[in-house]
Coordinates of C-alpha atoms in Angstrom, one line a residue:
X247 CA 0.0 0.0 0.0
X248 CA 2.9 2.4 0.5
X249 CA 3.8 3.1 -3.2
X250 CA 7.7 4.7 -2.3
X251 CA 8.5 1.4 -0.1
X252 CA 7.1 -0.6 -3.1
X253 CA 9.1 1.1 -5.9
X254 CA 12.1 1.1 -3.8
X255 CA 12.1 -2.5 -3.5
X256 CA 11.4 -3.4 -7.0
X257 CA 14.1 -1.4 -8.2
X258 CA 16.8 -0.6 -5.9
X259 CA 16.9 -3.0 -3.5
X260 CA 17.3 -5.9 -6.1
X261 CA 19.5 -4.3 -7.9
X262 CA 22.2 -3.3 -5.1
X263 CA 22.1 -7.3 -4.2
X264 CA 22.8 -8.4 -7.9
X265 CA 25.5 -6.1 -8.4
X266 CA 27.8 -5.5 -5.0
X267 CA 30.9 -3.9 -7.4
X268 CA 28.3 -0.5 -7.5
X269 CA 29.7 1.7 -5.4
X270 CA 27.5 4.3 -4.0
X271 CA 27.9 7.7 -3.1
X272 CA 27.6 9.0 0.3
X273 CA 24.8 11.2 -0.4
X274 CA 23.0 8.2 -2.0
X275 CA 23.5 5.6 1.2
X276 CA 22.3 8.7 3.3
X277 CA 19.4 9.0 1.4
X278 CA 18.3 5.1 1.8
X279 CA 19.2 5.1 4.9
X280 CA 17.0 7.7 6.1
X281 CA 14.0 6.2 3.3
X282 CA 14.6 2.8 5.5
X283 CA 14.0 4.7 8.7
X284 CA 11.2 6.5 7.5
X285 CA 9.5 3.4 5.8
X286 CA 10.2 1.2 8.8
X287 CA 11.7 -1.5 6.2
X288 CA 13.5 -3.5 8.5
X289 CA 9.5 -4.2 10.2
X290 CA 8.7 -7.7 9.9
X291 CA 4.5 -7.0 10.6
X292 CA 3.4 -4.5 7.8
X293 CA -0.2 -3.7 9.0
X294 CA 0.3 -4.5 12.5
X295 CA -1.6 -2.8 15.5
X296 CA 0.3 -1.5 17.8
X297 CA -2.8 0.3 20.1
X298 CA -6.3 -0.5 20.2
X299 CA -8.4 1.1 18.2
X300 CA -10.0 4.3 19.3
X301 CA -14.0 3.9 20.3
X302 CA -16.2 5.6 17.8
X303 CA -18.2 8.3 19.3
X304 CA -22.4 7.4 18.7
X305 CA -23.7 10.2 17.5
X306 CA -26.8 8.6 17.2
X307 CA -28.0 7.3 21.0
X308 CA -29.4 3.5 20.9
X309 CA -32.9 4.5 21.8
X310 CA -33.1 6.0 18.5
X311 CA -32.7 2.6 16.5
X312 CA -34.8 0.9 18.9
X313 CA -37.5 3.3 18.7
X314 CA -37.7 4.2 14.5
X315 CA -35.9 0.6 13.3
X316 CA -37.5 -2.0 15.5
X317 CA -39.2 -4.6 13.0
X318 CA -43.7 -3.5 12.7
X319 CA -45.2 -5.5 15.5
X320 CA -47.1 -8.7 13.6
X321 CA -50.7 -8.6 13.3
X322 CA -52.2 -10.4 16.3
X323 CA -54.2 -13.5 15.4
X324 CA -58.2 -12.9 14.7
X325 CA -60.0 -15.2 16.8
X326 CA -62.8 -16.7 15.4
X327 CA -65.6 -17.6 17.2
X328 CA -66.7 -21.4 17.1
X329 CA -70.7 -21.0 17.5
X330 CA -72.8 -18.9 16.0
X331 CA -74.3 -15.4 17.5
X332 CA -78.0 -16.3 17.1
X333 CA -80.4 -19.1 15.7
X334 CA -83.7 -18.8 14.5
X335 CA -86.2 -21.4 12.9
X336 CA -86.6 -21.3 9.4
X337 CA -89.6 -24.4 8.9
X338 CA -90.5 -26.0 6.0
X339 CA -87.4 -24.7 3.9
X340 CA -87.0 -26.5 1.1
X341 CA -84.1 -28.8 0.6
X342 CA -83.2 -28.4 -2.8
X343 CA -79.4 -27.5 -4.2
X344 CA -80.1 -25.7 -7.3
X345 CA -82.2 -23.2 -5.4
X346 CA -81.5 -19.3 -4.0
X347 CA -84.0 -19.0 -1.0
X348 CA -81.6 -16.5 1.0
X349 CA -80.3 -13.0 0.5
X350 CA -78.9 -9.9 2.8
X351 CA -79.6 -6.4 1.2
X352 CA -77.8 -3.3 1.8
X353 CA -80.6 -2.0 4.1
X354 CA -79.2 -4.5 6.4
X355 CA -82.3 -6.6 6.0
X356 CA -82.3 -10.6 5.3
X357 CA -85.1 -12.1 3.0
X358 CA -85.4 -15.8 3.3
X359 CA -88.2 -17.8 1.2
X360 CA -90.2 -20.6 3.1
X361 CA -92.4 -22.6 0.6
X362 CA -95.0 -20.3 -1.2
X363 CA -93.7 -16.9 1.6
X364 CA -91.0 -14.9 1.9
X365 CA -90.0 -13.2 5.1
X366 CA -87.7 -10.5 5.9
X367 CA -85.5 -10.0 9.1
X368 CA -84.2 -6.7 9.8
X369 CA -80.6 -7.2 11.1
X370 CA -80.6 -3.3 12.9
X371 CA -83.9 -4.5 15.4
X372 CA -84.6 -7.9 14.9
X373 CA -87.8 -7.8 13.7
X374 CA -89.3 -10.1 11.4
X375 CA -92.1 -9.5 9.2
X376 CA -93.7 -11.1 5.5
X377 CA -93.5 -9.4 2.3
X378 CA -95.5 -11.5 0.2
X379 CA -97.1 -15.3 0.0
X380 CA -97.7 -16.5 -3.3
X381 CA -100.7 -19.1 -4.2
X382 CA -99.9 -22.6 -5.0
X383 CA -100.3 -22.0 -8.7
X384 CA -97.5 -20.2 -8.6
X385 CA -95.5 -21.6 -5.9
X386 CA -93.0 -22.5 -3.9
X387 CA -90.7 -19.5 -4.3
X388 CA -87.6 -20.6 -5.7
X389 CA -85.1 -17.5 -5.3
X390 CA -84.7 -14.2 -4.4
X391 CA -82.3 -11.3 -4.5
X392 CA -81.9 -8.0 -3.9
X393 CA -81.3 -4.9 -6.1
X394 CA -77.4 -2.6 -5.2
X395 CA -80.3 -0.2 -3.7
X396 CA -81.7 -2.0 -0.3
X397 CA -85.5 -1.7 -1.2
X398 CA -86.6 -3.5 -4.4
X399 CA -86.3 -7.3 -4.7
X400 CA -86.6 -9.8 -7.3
X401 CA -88.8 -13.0 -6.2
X402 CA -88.6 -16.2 -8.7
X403 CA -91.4 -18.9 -8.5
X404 CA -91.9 -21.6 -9.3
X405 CA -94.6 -20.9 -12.5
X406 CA -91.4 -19.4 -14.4
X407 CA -92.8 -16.0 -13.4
X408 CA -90.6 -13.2 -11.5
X409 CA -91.9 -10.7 -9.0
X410 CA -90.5 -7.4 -8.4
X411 CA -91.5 -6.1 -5.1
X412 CA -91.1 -2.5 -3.2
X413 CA -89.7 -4.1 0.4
X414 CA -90.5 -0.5 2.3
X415 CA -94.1 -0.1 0.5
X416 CA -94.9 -3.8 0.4
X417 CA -96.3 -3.2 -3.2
X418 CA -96.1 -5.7 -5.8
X419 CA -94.5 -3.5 -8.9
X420 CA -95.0 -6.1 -11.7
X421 CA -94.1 -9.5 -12.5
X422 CA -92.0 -10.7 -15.4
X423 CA -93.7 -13.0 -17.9
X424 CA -92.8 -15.1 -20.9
X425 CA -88.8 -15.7 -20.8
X426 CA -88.5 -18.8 -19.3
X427 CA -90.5 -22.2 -19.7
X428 CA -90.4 -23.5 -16.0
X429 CA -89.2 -22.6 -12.4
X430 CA -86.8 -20.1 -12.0
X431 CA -83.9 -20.9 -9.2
X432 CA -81.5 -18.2 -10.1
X433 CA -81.3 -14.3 -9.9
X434 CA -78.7 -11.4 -9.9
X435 CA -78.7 -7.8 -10.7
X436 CA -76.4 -5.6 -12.5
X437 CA -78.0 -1.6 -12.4
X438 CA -81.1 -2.0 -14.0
X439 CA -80.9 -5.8 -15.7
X440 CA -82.0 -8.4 -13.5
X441 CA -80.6 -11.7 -14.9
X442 CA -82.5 -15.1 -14.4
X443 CA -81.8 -18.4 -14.9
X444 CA -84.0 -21.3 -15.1
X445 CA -84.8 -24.6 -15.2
X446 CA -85.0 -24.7 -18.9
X447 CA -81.2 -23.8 -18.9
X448 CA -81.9 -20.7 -20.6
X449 CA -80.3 -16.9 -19.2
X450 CA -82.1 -14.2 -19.5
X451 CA -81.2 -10.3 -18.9
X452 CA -84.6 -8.5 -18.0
X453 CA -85.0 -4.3 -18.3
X454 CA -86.8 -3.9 -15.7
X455 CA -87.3 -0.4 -16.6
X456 CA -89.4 -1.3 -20.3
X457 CA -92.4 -3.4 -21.3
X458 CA -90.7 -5.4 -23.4
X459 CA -88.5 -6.4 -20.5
X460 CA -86.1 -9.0 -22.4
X461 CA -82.9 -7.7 -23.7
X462 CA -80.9 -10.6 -24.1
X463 CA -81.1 -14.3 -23.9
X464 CA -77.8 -16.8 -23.0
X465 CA -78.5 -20.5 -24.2
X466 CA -75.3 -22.5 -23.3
X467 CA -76.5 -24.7 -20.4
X468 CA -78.2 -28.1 -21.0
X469 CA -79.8 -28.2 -17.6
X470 CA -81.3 -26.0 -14.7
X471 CA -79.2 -23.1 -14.1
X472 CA -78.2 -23.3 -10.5
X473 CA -76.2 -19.9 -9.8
X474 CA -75.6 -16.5 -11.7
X475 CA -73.3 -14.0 -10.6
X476 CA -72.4 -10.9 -12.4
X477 CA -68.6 -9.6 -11.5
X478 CA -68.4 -6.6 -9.8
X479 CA -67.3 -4.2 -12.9
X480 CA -70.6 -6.1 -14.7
X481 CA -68.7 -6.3 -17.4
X482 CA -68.7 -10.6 -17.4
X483 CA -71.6 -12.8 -15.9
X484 CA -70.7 -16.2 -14.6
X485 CA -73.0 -19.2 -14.1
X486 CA -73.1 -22.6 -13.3
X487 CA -75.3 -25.6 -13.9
X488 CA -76.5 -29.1 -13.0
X489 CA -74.8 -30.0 -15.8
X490 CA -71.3 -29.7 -14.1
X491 CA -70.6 -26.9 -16.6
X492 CA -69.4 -23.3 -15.5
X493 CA -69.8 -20.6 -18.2
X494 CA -68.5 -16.7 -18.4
X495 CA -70.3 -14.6 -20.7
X496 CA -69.2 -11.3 -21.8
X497 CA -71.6 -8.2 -21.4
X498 CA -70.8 -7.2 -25.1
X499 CA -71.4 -10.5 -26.6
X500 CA -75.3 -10.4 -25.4
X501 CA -77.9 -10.4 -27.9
X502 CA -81.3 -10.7 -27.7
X503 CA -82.7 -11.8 -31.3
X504 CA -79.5 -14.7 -31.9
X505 CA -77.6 -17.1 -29.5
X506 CA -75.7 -15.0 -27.2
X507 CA -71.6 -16.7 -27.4
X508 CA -70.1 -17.4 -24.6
X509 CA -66.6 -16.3 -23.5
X510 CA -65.2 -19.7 -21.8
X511 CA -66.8 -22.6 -21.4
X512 CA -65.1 -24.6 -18.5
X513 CA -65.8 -28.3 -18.0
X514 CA -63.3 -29.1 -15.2
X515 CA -66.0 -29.9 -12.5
X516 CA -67.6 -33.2 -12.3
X517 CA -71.0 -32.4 -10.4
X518 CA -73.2 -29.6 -10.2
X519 CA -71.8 -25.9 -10.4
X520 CA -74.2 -23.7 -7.7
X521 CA -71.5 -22.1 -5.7
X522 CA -70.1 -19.0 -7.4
X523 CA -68.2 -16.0 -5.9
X524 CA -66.2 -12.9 -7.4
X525 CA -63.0 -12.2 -6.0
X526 CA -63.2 -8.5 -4.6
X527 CA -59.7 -7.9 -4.3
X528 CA -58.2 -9.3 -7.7
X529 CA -59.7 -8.5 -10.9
X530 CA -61.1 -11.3 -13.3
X531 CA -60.9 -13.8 -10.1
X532 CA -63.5 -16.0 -9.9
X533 CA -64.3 -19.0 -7.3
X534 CA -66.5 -21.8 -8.0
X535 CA -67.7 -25.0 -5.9
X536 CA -69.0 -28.3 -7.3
X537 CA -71.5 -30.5 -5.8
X538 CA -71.4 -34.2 -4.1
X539 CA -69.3 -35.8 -6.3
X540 CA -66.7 -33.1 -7.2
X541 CA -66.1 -31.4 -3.7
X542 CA -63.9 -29.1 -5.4
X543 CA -63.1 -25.2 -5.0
X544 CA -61.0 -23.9 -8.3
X545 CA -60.3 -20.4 -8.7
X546 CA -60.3 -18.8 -12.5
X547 CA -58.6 -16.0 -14.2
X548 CA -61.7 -15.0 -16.0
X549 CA -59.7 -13.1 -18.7
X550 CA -57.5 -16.0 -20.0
X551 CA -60.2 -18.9 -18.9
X552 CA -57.5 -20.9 -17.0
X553 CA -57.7 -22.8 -13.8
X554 CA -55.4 -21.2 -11.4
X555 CA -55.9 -23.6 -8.6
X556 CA -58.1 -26.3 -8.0
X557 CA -58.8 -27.5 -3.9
X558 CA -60.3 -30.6 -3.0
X559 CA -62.8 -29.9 0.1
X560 CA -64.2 -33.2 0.8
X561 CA -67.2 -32.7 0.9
X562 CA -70.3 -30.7 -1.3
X563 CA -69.4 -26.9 -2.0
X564 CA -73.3 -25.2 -1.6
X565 CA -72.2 -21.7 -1.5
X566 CA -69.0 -19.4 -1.1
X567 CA -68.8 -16.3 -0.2
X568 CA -65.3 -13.6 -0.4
X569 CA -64.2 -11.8 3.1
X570 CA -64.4 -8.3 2.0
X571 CA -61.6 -7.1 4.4
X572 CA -59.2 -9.3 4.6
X573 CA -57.8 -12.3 1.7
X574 CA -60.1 -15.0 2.8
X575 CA -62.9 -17.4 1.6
X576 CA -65.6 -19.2 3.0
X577 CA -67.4 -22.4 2.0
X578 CA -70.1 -24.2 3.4
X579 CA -70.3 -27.8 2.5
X580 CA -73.1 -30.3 2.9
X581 CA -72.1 -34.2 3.7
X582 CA -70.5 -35.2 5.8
X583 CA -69.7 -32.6 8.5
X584 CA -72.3 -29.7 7.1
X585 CA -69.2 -27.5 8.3
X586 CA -68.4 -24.0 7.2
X587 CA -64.7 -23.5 6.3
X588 CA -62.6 -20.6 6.5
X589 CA -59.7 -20.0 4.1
X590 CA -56.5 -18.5 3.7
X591 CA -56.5 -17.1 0.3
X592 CA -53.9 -17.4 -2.3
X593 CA -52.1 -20.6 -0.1
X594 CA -55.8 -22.2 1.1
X595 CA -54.6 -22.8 4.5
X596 CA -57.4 -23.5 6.7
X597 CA -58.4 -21.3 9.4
X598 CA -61.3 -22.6 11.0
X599 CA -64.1 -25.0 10.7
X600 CA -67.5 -24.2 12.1
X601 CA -70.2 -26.8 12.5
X602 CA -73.8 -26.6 14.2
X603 CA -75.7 -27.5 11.7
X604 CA -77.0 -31.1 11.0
X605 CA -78.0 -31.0 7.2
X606 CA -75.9 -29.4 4.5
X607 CA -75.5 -26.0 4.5
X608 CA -77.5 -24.7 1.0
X609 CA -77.2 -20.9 1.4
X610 CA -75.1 -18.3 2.6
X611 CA -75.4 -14.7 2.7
X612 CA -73.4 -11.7 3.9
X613 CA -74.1 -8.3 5.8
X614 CA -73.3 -5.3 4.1
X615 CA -70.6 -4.3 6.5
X616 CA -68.9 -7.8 6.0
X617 CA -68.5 -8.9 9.1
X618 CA -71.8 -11.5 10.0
X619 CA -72.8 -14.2 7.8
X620 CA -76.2 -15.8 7.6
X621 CA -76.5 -19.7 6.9
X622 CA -79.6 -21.6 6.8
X623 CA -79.8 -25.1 5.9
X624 CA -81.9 -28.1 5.5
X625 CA -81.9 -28.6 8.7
X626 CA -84.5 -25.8 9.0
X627 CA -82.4 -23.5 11.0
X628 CA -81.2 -19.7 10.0
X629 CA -77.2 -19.3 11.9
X630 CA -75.8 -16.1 12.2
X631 CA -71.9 -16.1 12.6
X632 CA -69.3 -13.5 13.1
X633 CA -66.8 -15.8 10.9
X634 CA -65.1 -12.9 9.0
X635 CA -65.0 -10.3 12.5
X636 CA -65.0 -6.9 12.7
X637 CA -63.1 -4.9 9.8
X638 CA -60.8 -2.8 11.3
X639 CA -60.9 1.4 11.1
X640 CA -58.8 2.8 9.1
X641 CA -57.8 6.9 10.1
X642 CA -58.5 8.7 7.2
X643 CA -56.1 10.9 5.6
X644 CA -55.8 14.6 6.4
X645 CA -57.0 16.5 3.5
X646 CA -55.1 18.6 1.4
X647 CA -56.4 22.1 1.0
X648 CA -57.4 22.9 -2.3
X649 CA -56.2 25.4 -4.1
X650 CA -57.8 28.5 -5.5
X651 CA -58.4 29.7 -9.2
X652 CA -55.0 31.5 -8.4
X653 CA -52.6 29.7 -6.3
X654 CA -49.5 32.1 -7.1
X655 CA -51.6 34.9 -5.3
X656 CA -51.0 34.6 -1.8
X657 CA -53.9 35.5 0.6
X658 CA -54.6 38.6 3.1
X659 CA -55.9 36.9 6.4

């Protein structure tokens, strides 16, 4: 490292050993002699410490880096409770998979169908009270579902015929004739367009606004339509059917006078397809649940129509349902154990496994603030559990102050 010592040895030192006859001058051997002392060349230990190392001075005091660098503390677990809150009697519900007899509006207020009535419980006061009863001609009810806006719901019978109903003025605001040729067990709304599927496999999108309520028609499924689920741009519509086939239909591709195409047509479950939930996190994620003899949850990327992951459950998928607050999915499953299970979502690590009731679980809803879910079953019991807890509050950011038409002006107070 010290360049002088270095260029001395290279080229002097060797030099005066390979030639002794050189005679050097006085003023040359005082010169090496006083390089050698000043170079300490006769050291045998080059870098060799001789003192111990001065102690830095901290600048910085430790309770600085304990206080700004210590590692975020980890989030504590959730813990989920193993019964539910509240059960309530739900007689004479009809057993049937391809049904929708449940659904929890944004008015906080659960409608459940029992045979030819539909009730509705509001979740604020706990009151119960029944919106409608239908004659045998036209019964049993065989779904419901209610519109973004809390207070108008869709009501499909048995006779093929749709209701729409005014929940706050318990008015009957017409009924929807003429699409399809027998019961109708599936319903979802996108704005204005309530979609129905049927028995007869047929789709249909329905403008509720004009007389000629029919818009578009999707004929892709062989056999009753068991669930319908628009994503939440509304740009695709999924469905599944008791033909083990799951379907994604693209709003653009609707027609109403020719045979609507279909975007994917997926075939990887072996038993019905009823269970169907949107992902709300990931966009063009879809999860889908097949019945007794597929047991199966696989996840979609609805863009590309690939299977991203497929999870056998062990058991009937009846319904799923996304937690809005955190990355997890529930499923509720018929035989054996009629458990709800709770999911890790992407690595599908359980969480927890609920039981209670003693028939499968057929339907599942979810209150609007995402934290209680409703399960009834043919058990005939309603269950409300807090499976997906409380969602946590979040400070909101401090506003910026806007500025004026003329920000470079500065203001007189």
């Amino acid at each position: 490292m010290d360049f002088d010592f270095a260029h001395y040895m290279l080229t002097q030192r060797g030099k005066g050993k390979e030639n002794q006859s050189v005679v050097r001058s006085q003023s040359k051997e005082a010169y090496l002699k006083l390089l050698a002392e000043t170079f300490n060349m006769n050291s045998s230990r080059i870098l060799a410490f001789k003192n111990k190392p001065p102690t830095p001075v901290k600048l910085i005091p430790d309770e600085f880096y304990s206080s700004a660098h210590q590692s975020k503390p980890s989030k504590p677990l959730r813990r989920i409770p193993q019964t539910p809150e509240r059960t309530l009697d739900a007689p004479d519900i009809i057993d049937d998979f391809c049904l929708n007899l449940m659904d929890w509006g944004s008015s906080n207020v659960l409608a459940l169908a029992l045979q030819n009535t539909v009730y509705l419980w509001d979740a604020s006061n706990g009151s119960a009270s029944e919106l409608v009863t239908v004659d045998d001609e036209n019964g049993p009810v065989t779904s419901v579902s209610w519109a973004a806006d809390g207070q108008y719901i869709a009501i499909g019978l048995n006779s093929s015929d749709v209701q729409l109903w005014d929940s706050t003025a318990n008015r009957l605001l017409r009924t929807l004739r003429g699409g399809h040729q027998s019961r109708v067990g599936s319903l979802d709304w996108k704005n204005h367009i309530l979609t129905t599927g049927g028995m007869d496999g047929q789709i249909i999108n329905n403008d509720v606004r004009v007389h000629s309520h029919i818009v578009a028609t999707f004929r892709g499924h062989r056999q009753e339509v068991c669930g319908l689920k628009w994503s939440t741009s509304g740009q695709q519509l999924a469905s599944g059917g008791n033909d083990n086939l799951l379907y994604i239909w693209d709003r653009s591709m609707a027609s109403m006078h020719s045979r609507s195409q279909w975007l994917h047509r997926l075939e990887d479950h072996t038993a019905a397809v009823k269970a169907l939930a949107w992902c709300p996190f990931q966009h063009n994620l879809l999860a889908s649940g097949g019945g007794g003899s597929d047991c199966c949850i696989k996840f979609w990327n609805t863009h590309t129509g690939a299977c991203l992951n497929s999870v056998d459950t062990g058991s009937q998928v009846c319904a799923l349902l996304w937690n809005k607050n955190e990355r997890e999915l529930l499923s509720s499953h018929g035989f054996m154990q009629n458990q709800l299970t709770l999911w890790m979502y992407p690595s599908m690590v359980k969480i927890a496994e609920l039981t209670g009731h003693t028939s499968r679980v057929l339907f599942m809803a979810q209150s609007p603030d995402g934290r209680t879910v409703a399960t009834a079953a043919g058990d005939e019991t309603l269950k409300f559990w807090n499976a997906f807890g409380t969602p946590e509050v979040r400070k909101a950011a401090p506003k910026a102050e806007r500025p004026g038409p003329f920000p470079h002006i500065r203001r007189i107070r």
